[in-house]
mmCIF file of C-alpha atoms and ligand atoms in Angstrom:
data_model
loop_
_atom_site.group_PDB
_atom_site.id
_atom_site.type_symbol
_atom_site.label_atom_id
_atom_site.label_comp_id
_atom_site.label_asym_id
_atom_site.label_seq_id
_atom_site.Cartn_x
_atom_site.Cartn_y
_atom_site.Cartn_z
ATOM 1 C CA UNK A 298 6.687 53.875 -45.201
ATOM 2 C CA UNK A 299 10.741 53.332 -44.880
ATOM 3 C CA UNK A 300 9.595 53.940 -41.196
ATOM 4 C CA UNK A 301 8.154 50.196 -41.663
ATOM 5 C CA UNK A 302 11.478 48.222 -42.564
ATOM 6 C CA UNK A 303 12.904 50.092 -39.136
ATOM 7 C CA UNK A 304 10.008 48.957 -37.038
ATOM 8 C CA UNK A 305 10.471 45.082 -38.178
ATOM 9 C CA UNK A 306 14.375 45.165 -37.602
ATOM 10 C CA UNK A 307 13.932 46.831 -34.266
ATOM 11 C CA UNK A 308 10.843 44.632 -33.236
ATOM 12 C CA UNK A 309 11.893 43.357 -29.770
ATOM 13 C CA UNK A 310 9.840 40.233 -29.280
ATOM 14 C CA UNK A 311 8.255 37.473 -31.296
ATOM 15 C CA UNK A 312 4.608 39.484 -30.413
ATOM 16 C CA UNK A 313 5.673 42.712 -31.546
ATOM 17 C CA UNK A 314 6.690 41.354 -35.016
ATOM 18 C CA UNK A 315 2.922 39.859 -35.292
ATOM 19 C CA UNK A 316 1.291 42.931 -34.123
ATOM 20 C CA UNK A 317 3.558 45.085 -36.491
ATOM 21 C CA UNK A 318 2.897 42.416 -39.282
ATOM 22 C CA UNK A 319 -0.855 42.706 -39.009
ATOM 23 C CA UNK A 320 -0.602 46.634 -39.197
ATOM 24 C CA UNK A 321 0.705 46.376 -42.279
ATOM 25 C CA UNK A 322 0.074 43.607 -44.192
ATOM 26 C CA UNK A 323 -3.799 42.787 -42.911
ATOM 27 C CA UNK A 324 -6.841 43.585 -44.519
ATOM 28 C CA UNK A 325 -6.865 46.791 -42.889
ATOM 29 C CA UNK A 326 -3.504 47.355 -42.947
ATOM 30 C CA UNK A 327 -1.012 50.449 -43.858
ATOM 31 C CA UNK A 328 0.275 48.775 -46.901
ATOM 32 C CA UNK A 329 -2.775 46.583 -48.385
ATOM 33 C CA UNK A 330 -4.871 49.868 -47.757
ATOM 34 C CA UNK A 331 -2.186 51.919 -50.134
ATOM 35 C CA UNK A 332 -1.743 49.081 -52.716
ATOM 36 C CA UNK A 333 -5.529 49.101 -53.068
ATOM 37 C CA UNK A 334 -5.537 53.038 -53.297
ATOM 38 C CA UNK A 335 -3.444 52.834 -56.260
ATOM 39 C CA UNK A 336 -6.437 51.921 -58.234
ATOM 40 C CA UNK A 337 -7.761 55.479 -58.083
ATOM 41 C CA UNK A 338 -4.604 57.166 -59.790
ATOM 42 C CA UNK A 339 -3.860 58.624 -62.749
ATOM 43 C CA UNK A 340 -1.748 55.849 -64.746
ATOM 44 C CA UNK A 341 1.853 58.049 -64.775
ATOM 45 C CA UNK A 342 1.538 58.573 -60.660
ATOM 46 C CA UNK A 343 0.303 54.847 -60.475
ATOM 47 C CA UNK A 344 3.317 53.313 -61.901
ATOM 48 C CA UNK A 345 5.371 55.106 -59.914
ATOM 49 C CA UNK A 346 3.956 54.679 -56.621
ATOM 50 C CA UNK A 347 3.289 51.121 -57.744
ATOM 51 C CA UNK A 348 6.652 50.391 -58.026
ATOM 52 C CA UNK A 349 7.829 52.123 -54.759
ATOM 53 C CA UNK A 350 4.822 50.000 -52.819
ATOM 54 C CA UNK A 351 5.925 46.473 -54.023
ATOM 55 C CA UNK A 352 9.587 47.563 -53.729
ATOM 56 C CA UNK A 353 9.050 48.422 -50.137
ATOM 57 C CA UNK A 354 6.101 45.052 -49.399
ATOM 58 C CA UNK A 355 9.741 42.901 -50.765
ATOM 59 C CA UNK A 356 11.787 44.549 -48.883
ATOM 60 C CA UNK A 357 9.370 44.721 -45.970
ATOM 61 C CA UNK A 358 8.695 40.661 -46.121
ATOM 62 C CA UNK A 359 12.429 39.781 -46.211
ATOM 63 C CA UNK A 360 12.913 41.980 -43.568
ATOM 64 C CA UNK A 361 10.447 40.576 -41.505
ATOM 65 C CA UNK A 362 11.450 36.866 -42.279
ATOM 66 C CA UNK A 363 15.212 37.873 -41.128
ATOM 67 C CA UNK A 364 13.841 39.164 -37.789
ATOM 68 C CA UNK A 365 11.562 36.521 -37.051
ATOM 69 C CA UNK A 366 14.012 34.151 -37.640
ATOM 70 C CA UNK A 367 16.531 36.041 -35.066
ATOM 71 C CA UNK A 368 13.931 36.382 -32.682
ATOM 72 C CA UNK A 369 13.156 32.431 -32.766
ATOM 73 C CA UNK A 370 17.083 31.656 -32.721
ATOM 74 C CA UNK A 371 17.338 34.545 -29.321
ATOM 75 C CA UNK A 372 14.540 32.640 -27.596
ATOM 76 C CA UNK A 373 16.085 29.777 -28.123
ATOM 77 C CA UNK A 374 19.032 30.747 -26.640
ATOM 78 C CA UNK A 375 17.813 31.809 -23.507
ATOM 79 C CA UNK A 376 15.899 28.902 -23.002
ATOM 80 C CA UNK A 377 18.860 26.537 -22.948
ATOM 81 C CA UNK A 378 20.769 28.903 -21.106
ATOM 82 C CA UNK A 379 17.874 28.686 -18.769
ATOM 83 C CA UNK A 380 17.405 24.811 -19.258
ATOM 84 C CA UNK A 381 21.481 23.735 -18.951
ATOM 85 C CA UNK A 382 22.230 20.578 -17.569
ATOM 86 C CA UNK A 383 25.204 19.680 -16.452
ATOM 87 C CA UNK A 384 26.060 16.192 -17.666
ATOM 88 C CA UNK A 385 29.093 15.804 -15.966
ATOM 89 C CA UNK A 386 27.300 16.355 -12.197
ATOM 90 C CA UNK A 387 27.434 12.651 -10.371
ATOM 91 C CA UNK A 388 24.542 10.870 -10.400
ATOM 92 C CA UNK A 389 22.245 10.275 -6.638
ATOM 93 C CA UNK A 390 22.189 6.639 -6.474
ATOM 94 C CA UNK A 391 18.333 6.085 -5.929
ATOM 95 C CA UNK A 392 18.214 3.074 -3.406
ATOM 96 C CA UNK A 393 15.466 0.569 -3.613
ATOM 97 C CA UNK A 394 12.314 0.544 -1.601
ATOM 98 C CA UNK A 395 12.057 -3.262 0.122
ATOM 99 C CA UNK A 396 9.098 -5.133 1.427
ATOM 100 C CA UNK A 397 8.932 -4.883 5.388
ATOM 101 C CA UNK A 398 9.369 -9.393 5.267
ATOM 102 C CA UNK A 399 6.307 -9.037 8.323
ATOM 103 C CA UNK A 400 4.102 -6.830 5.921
ATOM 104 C CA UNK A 401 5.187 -9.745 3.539
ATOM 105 C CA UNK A 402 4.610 -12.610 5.338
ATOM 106 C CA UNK A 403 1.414 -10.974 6.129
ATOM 107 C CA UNK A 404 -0.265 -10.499 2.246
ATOM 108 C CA UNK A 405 1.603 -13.644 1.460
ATOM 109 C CA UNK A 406 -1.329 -15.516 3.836
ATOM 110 C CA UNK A 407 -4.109 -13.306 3.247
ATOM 111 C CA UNK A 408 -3.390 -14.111 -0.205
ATOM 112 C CA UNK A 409 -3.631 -17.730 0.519
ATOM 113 C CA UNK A 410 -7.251 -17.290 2.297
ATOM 114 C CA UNK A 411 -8.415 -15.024 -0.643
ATOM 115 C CA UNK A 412 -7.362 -18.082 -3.034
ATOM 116 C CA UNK A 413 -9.897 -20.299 -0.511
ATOM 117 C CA UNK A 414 -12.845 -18.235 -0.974
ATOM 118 C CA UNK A 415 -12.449 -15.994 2.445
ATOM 119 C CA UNK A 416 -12.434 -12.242 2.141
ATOM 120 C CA UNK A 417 -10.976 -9.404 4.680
ATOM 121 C CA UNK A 418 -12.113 -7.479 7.388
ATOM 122 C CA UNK A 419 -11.061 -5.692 9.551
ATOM 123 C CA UNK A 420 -11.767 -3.932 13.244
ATOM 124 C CA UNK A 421 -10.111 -0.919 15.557
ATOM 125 C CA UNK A 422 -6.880 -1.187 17.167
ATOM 126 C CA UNK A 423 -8.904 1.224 20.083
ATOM 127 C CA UNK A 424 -11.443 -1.188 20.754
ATOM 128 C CA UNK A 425 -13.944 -1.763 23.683
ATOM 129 C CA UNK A 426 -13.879 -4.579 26.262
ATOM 130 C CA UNK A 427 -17.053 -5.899 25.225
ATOM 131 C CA UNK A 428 -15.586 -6.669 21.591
ATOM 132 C CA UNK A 429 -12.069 -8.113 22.993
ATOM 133 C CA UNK A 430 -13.295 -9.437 26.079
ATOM 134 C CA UNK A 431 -17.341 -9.796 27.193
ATOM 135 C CA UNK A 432 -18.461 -10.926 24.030
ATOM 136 C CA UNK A 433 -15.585 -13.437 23.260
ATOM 137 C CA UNK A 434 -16.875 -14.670 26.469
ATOM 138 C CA UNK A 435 -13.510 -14.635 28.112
ATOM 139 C CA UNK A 436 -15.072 -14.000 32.075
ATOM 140 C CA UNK A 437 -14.702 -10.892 34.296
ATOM 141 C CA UNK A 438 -11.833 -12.763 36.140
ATOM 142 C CA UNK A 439 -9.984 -13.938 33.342
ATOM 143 C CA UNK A 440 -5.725 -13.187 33.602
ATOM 144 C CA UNK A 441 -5.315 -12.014 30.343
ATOM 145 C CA UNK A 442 -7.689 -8.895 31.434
ATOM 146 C CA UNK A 443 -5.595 -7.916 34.246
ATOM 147 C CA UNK A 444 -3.381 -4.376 33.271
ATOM 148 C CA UNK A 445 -0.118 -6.598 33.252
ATOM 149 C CA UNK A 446 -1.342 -8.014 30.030
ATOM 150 C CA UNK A 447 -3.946 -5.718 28.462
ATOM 151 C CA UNK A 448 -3.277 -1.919 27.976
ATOM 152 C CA UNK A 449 -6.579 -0.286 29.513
ATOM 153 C CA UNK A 450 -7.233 3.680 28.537
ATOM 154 C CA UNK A 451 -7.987 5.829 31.155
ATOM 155 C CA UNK A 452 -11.485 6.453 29.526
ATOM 156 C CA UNK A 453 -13.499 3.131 30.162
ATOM 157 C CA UNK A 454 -14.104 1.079 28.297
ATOM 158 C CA UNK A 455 -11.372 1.428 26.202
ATOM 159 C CA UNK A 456 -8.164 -0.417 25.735
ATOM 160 C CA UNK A 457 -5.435 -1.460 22.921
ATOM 161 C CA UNK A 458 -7.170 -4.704 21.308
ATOM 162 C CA UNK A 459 -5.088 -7.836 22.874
ATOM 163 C CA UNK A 460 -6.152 -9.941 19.993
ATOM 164 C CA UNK A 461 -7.639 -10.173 16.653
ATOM 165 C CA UNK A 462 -10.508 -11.754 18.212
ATOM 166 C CA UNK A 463 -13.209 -8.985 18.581
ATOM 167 C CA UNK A 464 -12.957 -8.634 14.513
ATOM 168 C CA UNK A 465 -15.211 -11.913 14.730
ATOM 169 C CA UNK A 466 -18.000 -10.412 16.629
ATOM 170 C CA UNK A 467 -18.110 -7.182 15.055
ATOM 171 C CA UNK A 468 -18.292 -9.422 11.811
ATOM 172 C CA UNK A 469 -21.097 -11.479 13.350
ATOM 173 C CA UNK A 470 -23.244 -8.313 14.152
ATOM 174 C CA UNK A 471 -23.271 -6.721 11.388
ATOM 175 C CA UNK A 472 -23.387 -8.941 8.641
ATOM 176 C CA UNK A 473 -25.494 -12.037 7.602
ATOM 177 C CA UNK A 474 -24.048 -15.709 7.447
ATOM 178 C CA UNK A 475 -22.774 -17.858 5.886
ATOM 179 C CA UNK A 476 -19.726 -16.053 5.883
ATOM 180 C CA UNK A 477 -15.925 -16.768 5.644
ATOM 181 C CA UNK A 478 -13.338 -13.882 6.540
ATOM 182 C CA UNK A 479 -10.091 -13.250 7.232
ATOM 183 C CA UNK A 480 -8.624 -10.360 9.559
ATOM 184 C CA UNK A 481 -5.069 -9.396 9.573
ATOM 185 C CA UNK A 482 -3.911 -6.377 12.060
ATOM 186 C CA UNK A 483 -2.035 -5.578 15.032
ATOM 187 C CA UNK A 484 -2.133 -6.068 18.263
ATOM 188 C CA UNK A 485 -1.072 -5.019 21.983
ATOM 189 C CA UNK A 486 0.025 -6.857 24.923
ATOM 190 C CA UNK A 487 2.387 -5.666 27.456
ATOM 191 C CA UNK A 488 5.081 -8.506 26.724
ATOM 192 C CA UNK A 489 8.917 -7.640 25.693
ATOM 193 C CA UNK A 490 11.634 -10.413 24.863
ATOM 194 C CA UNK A 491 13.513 -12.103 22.321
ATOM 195 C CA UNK A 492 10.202 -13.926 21.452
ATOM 196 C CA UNK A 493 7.369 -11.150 22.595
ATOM 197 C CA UNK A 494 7.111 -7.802 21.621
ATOM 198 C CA UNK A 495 4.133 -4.893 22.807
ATOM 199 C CA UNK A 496 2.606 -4.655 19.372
ATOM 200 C CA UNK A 497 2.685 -7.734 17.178
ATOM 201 C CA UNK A 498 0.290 -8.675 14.091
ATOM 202 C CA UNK A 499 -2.423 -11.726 14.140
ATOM 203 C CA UNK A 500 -4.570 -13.254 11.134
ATOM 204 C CA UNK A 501 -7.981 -14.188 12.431
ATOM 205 C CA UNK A 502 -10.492 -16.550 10.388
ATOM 206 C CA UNK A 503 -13.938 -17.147 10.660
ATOM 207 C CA UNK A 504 -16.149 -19.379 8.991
ATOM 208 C CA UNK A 505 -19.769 -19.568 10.111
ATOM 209 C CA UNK A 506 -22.682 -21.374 8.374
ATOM 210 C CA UNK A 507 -25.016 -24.448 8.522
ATOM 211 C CA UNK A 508 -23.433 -27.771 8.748
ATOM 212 C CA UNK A 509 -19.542 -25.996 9.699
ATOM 213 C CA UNK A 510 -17.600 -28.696 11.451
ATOM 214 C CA UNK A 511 -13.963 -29.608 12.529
ATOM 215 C CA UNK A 512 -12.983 -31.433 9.301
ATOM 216 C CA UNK A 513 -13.427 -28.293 7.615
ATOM 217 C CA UNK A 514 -11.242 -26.424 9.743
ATOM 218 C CA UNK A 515 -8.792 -29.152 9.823
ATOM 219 C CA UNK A 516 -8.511 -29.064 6.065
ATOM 220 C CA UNK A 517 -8.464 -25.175 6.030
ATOM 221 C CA UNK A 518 -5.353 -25.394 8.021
ATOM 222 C CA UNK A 519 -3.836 -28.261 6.635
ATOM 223 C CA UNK A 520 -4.027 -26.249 3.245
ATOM 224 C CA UNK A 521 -2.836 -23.030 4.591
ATOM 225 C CA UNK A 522 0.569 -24.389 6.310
ATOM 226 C CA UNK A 523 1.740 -26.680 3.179
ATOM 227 C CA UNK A 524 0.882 -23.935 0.804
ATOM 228 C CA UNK A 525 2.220 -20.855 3.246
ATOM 229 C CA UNK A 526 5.907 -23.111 4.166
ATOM 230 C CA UNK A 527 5.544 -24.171 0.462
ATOM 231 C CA UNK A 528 5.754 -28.096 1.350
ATOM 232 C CA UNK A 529 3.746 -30.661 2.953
ATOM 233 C CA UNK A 530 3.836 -29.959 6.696
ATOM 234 C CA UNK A 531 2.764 -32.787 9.161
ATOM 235 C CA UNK A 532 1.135 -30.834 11.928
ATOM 236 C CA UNK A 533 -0.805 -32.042 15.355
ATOM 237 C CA UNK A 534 -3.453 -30.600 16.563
ATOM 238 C CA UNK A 535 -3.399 -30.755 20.436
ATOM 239 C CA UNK A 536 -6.489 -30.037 23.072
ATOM 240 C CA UNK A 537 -6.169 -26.574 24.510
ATOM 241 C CA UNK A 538 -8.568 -23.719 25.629
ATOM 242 C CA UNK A 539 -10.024 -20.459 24.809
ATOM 243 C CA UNK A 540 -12.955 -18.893 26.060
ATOM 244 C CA UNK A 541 -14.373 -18.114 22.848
ATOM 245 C CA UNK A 542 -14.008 -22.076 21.009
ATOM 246 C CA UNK A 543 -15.083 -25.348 22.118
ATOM 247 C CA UNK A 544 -13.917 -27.653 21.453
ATOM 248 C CA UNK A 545 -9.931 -25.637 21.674
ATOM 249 C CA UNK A 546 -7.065 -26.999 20.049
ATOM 250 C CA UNK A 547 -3.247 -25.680 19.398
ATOM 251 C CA UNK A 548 -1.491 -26.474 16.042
ATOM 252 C CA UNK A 549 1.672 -27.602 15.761
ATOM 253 C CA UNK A 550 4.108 -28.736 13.423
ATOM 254 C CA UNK A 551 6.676 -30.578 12.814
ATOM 255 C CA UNK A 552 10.725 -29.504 13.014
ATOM 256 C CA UNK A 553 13.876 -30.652 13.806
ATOM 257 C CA UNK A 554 16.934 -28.179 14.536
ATOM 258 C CA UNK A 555 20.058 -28.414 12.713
ATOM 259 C CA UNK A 556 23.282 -26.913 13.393
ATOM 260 C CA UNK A 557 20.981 -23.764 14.611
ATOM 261 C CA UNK A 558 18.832 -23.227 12.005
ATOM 262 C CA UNK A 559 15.597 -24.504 12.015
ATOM 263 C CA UNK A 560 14.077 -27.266 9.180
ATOM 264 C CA UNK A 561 10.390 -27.603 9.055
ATOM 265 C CA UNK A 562 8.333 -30.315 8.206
ATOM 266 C CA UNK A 563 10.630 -33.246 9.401
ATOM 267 C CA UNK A 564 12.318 -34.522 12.423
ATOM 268 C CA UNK A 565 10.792 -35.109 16.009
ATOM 269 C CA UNK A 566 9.757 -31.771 17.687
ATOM 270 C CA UNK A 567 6.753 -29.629 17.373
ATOM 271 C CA UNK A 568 6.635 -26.236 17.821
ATOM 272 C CA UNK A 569 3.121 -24.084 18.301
ATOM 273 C CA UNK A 570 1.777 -22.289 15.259
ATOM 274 C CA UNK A 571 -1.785 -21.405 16.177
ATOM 275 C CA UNK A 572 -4.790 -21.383 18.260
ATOM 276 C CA UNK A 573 -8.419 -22.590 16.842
ATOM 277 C CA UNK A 574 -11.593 -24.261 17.636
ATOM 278 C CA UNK A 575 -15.068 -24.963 17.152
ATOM 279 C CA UNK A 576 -17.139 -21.223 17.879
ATOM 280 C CA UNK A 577 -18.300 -21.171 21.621
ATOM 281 C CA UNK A 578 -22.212 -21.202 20.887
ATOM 282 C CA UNK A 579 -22.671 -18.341 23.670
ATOM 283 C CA UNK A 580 -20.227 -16.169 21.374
ATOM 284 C CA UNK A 581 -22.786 -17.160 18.386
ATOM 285 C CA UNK A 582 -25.810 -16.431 20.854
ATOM 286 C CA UNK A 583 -24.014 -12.885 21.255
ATOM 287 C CA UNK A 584 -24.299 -12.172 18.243
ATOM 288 C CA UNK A 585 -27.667 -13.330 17.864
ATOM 289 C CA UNK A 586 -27.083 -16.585 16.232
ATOM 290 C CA UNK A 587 -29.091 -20.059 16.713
ATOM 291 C CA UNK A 588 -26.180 -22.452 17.732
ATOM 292 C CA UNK A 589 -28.805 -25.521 16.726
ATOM 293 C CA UNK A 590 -29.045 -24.004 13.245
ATOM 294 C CA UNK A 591 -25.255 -22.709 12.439
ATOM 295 C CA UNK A 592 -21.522 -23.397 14.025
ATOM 296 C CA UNK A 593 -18.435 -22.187 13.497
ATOM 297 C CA UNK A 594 -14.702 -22.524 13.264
ATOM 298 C CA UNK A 595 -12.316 -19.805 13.857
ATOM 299 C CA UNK A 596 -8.342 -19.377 14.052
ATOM 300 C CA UNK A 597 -5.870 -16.990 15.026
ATOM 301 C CA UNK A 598 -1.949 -17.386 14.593
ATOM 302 C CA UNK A 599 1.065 -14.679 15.103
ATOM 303 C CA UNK A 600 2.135 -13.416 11.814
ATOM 304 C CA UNK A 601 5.460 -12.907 13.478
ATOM 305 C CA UNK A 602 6.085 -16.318 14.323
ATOM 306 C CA UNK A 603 4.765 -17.257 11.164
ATOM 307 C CA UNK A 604 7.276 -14.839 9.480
ATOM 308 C CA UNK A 605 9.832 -16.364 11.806
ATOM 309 C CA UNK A 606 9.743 -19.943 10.569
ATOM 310 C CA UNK A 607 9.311 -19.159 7.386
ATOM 311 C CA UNK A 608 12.135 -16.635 7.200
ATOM 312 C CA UNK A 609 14.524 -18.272 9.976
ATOM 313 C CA UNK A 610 14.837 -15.175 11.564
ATOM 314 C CA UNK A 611 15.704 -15.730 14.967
ATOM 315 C CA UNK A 612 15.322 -12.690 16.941
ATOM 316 C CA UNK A 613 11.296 -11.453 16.809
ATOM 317 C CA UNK A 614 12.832 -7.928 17.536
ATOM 318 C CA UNK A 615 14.781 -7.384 14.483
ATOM 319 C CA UNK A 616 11.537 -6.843 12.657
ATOM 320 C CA UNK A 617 11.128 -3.390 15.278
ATOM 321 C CA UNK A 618 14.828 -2.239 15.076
ATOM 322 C CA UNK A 619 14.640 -0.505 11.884
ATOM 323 C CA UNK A 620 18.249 -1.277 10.762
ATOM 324 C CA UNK A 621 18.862 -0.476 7.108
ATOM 325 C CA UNK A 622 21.400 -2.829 6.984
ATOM 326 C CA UNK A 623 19.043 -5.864 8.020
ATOM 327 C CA UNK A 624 15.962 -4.949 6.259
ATOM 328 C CA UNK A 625 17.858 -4.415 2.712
ATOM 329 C CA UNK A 626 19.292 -7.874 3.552
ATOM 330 C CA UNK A 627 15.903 -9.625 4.264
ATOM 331 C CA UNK A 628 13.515 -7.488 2.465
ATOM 332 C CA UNK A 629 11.874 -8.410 -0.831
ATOM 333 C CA UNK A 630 11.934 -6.563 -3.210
ATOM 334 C CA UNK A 631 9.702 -8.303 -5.783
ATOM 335 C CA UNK A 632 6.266 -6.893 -6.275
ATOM 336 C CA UNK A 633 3.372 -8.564 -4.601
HETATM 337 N N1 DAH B 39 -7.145 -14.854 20.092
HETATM 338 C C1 DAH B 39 -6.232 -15.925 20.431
HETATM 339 C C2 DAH B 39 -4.960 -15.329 21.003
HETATM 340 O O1 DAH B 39 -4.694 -14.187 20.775
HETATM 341 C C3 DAH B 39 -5.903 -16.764 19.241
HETATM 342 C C4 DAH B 39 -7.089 -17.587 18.808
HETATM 343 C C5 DAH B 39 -7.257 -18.850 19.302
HETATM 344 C C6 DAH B 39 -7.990 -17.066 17.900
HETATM 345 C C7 DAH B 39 -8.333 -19.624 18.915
HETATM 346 C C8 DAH B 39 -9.090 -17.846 17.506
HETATM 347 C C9 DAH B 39 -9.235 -19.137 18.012
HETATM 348 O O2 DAH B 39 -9.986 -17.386 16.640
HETATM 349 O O3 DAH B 39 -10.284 -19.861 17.606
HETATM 350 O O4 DAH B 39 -4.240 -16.002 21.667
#
């Protein structure tokens, strides 16, 4: 039974020292099995071996206490030697993640709409002619078809959307109205200066439903631009044309320019903010409307532009260069 205090001290592992444990001290172990034998001996041999067996269970508990307790303190050991840290190691500056300010600019006005009761939707950037052109009714022999403008695919009838435009009739087919949407995305025209660039982003709005008329759209705008350039804006609306509106109109508002930067909402000059009108009733006959029974309005502006203004950022490329060093300056950083 000596064998037993040898086993604990030598036990190599945490386990071990439970398995040898159980062996002896369980129900069915070594030593509860020969303390209960003691019963059946004569009384001289009983005391005897009575003594030696609780000697030995003391002896055998302490034992098994001091082991466990080195095992714990070795395990511990190896898992901070495992675990080390070393404090003194510099730290990685983590640098901030910033708002792209055209990503901004974009959920700041879709925001706006959502506050006025419109709700998103949105189309493919690989989109058919019928959606960006037929349908819009912009006509066979309209410019803005022609390759130098519009990116065509080599599989007909596809192309790169030129506008956000086609989001209206896909909108129209497929859903019931009255309705009142909102479609931000991108778009592609093949255009590159200080003030165009390939891909750019457009908001589109659509409101269709009985009794829709130019006041409303008026209004809608009116709201959008004082709320958006967070001041009252004068703006003008000015007679224009698009296939898909009648009657057109161009929206401007009002600026002056001081010592290069730009000031909205005063001074003498008006610069172009977006297109809208009054929906063309073939576009609502399209899309299987009854122009007698429900009108109207839509709008479409450049988010870039917008972004522009509101920003004062000058060049319309800096928003595609990527530069760390500009977008850290002119991001935001503020949750949305
Ligand atoms: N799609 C036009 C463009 O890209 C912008 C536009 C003008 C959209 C008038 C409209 C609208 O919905 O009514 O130039």
């Amino acid at each position: 039974m000596d064998t037993l205090i040898l086993e604990i001290q030598k036990a190599s592992s945490i386990e071990t020292l439970a398995a040898i444990k159980t062996n002896a001290f369980g129900k069915q172990g070594a030593l509860s099995s020969a303390l209960r034998a003691l019963a059946s001996l004569p009384p001289e041999a009983r005391k005897i071996e009575g003594e030696r067996l609780n000697t030995l269970k003391k002896k055998a508990l302490a034992a098994l206490r001091k082991r466990q307790n080195e095992l714990e303190i070795q395990a511990w050991e190896i898992r901070l030697s495992e675990e080390k840290i070393d404090v003194t190691f510099p730290p990685s500056f983590q640098r901030e993640g910033r708002f792209h300010p055209l990503m901004f600019a974009m959920q700041e006005a879709v925001d706006l709409f959502l506050g006025m009761g419109f709700s998103v939707r949105t189309g493919p950037e690989i989109e058919k002619e019928y959606y960006n052109f037929d349908a819009l009714n912009v006509g066979k022999d309209h410019p803005s078809r022609t390759s130098q403008d519009t990116f065509y695919f080599e599989t007909v009838p596809y192309l790169l959307r030129t506008q956000t435009s086609p989001v209206q009739i896909r909108t129209l087919q497929s859903e019931e109205v009255p309705l009142q949407i909102v479609a931000p995305g991108r778009v592609y025209r093949s255009d590159h200066d200080r003030t165009h660039s390939p891909m750019f982003h457009q908001i589109e709005g659509l409101v269709v439903g009985e009794e829709v008329h130019m006041g409303q759209l008026k209004h809608t705008l009116e709201t959008f631009l004082d709320l958006f350039f967070g001041k009252k804006i004068p703006i003008r609306f000015r007679p224009s044309f698009f296939p898909f509106t009648t009657p057109s109109a161009e929206v401007d508002i009002l600026c002056r320019r001081h010592k290069g930067t730009l000031i909205l909402g005063e001074g003498d000059e008006w610069l172009e903010v977006l297109g809208c009108g009054m929906v063309h009733p073939k576009v609502l006959i399209e899309c299987g409307l009854d122009p007698e029974k429900v009108q109207g309005f839509a709008f479409g502006m450049g988010v870039e532009r917008m972004a522009m203004l509101k920003y004062g950022i000058e060049d319309l490329r800096d928003f595609y260069q990527n530069d760390e060093r500009w977008l850290s300056k002119i991001g935001f950083s503020c949750a949305l």
